[in-house]
Tab-separated table of C-alpha atoms in Angstrom:
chain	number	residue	atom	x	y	z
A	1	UNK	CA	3.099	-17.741	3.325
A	2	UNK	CA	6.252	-16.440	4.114
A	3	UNK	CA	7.495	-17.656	7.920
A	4	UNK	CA	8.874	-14.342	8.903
A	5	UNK	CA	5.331	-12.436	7.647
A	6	UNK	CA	3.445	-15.267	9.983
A	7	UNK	CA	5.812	-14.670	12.753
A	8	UNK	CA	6.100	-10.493	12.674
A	9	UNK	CA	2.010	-10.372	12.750
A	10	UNK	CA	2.324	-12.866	15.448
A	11	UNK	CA	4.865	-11.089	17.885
A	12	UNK	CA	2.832	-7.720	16.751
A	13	UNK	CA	-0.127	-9.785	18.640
A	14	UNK	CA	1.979	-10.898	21.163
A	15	UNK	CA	3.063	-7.333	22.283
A	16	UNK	CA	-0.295	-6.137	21.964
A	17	UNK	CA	-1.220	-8.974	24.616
A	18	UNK	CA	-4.099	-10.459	22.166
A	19	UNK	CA	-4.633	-13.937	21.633
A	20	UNK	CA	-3.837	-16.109	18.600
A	21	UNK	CA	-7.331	-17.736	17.736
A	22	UNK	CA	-8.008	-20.293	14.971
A	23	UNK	CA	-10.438	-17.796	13.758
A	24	UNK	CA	-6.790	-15.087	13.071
A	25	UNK	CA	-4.920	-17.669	12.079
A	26	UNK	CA	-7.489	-18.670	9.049
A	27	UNK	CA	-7.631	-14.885	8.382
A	28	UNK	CA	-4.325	-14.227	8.432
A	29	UNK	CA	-3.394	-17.814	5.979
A	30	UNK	CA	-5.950	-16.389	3.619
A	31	UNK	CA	-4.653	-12.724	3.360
A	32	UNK	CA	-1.249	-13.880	2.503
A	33	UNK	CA	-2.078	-17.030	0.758
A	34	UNK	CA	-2.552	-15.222	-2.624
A	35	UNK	CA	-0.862	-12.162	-3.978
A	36	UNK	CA	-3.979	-10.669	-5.693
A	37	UNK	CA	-6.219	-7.627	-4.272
A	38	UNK	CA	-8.950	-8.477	-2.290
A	39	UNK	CA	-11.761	-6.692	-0.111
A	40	UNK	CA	-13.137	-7.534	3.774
A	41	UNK	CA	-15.308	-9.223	1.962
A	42	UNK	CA	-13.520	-11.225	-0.136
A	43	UNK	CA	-11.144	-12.253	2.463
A	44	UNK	CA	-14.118	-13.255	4.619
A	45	UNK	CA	-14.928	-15.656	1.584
A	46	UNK	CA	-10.847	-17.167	1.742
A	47	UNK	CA	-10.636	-17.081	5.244
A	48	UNK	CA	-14.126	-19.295	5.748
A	49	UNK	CA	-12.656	-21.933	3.012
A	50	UNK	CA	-9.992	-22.368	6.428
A	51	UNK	CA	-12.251	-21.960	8.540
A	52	UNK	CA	-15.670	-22.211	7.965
A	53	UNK	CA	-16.460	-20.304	11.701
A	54	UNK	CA	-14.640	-17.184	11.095
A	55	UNK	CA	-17.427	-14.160	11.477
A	56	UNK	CA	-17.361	-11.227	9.258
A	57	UNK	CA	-17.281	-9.193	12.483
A	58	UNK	CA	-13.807	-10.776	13.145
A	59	UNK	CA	-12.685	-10.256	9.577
A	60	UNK	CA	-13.574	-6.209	9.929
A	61	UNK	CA	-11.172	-6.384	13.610
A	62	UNK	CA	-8.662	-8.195	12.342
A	63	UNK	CA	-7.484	-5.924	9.061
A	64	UNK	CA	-6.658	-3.429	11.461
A	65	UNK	CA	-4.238	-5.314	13.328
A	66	UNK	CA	-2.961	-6.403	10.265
A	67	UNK	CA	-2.168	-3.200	8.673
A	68	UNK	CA	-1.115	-2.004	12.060
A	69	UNK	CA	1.600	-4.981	12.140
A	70	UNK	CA	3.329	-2.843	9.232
A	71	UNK	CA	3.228	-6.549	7.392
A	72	UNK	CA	0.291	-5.377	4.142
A	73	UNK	CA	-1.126	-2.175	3.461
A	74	UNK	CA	-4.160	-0.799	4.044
A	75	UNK	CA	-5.790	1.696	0.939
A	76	UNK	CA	-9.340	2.651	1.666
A	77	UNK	CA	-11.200	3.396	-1.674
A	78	UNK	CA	-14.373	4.365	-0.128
């Protein structure tokens, strides 16, 4: 993973006064650790191969941050 991606998504949390978790961290290492497609779902599956404690429900609030860093982009095919 590119240092600059890590750090943008990380001063993105930083402004938005949110904490850095391990649970994030895992999340965000697995979304960028592979340049294939993936869904919430999949990413769940990556992100728990980190961290075996990340919750779907943290997956599904995370993605928006993400996409709301400007760092990946979001498509929503239904």
């Amino acid at each position: 993973m590119d240092e600059g991606v890590r750090q943008r998504i990380y001063d993105y949390l930083e402004h938005r006064k949110l904490r850095r978790t391990a649970q994030r961290d895992a999340i965000i290492e697995a979304a960028f650790g592979t340049h294939e497609h993936y869904t919430a779902e999949e990413l769940l599956v990556m992100a728990r191969q980190i961290d075996p404690d990340v919750s779907r429900a943290t997956v599904y609030r995370t993605l928006p941050l993400l996409v709301h860093s400007g760092v990946p982009k979001g498509l929503d095919f239904g």
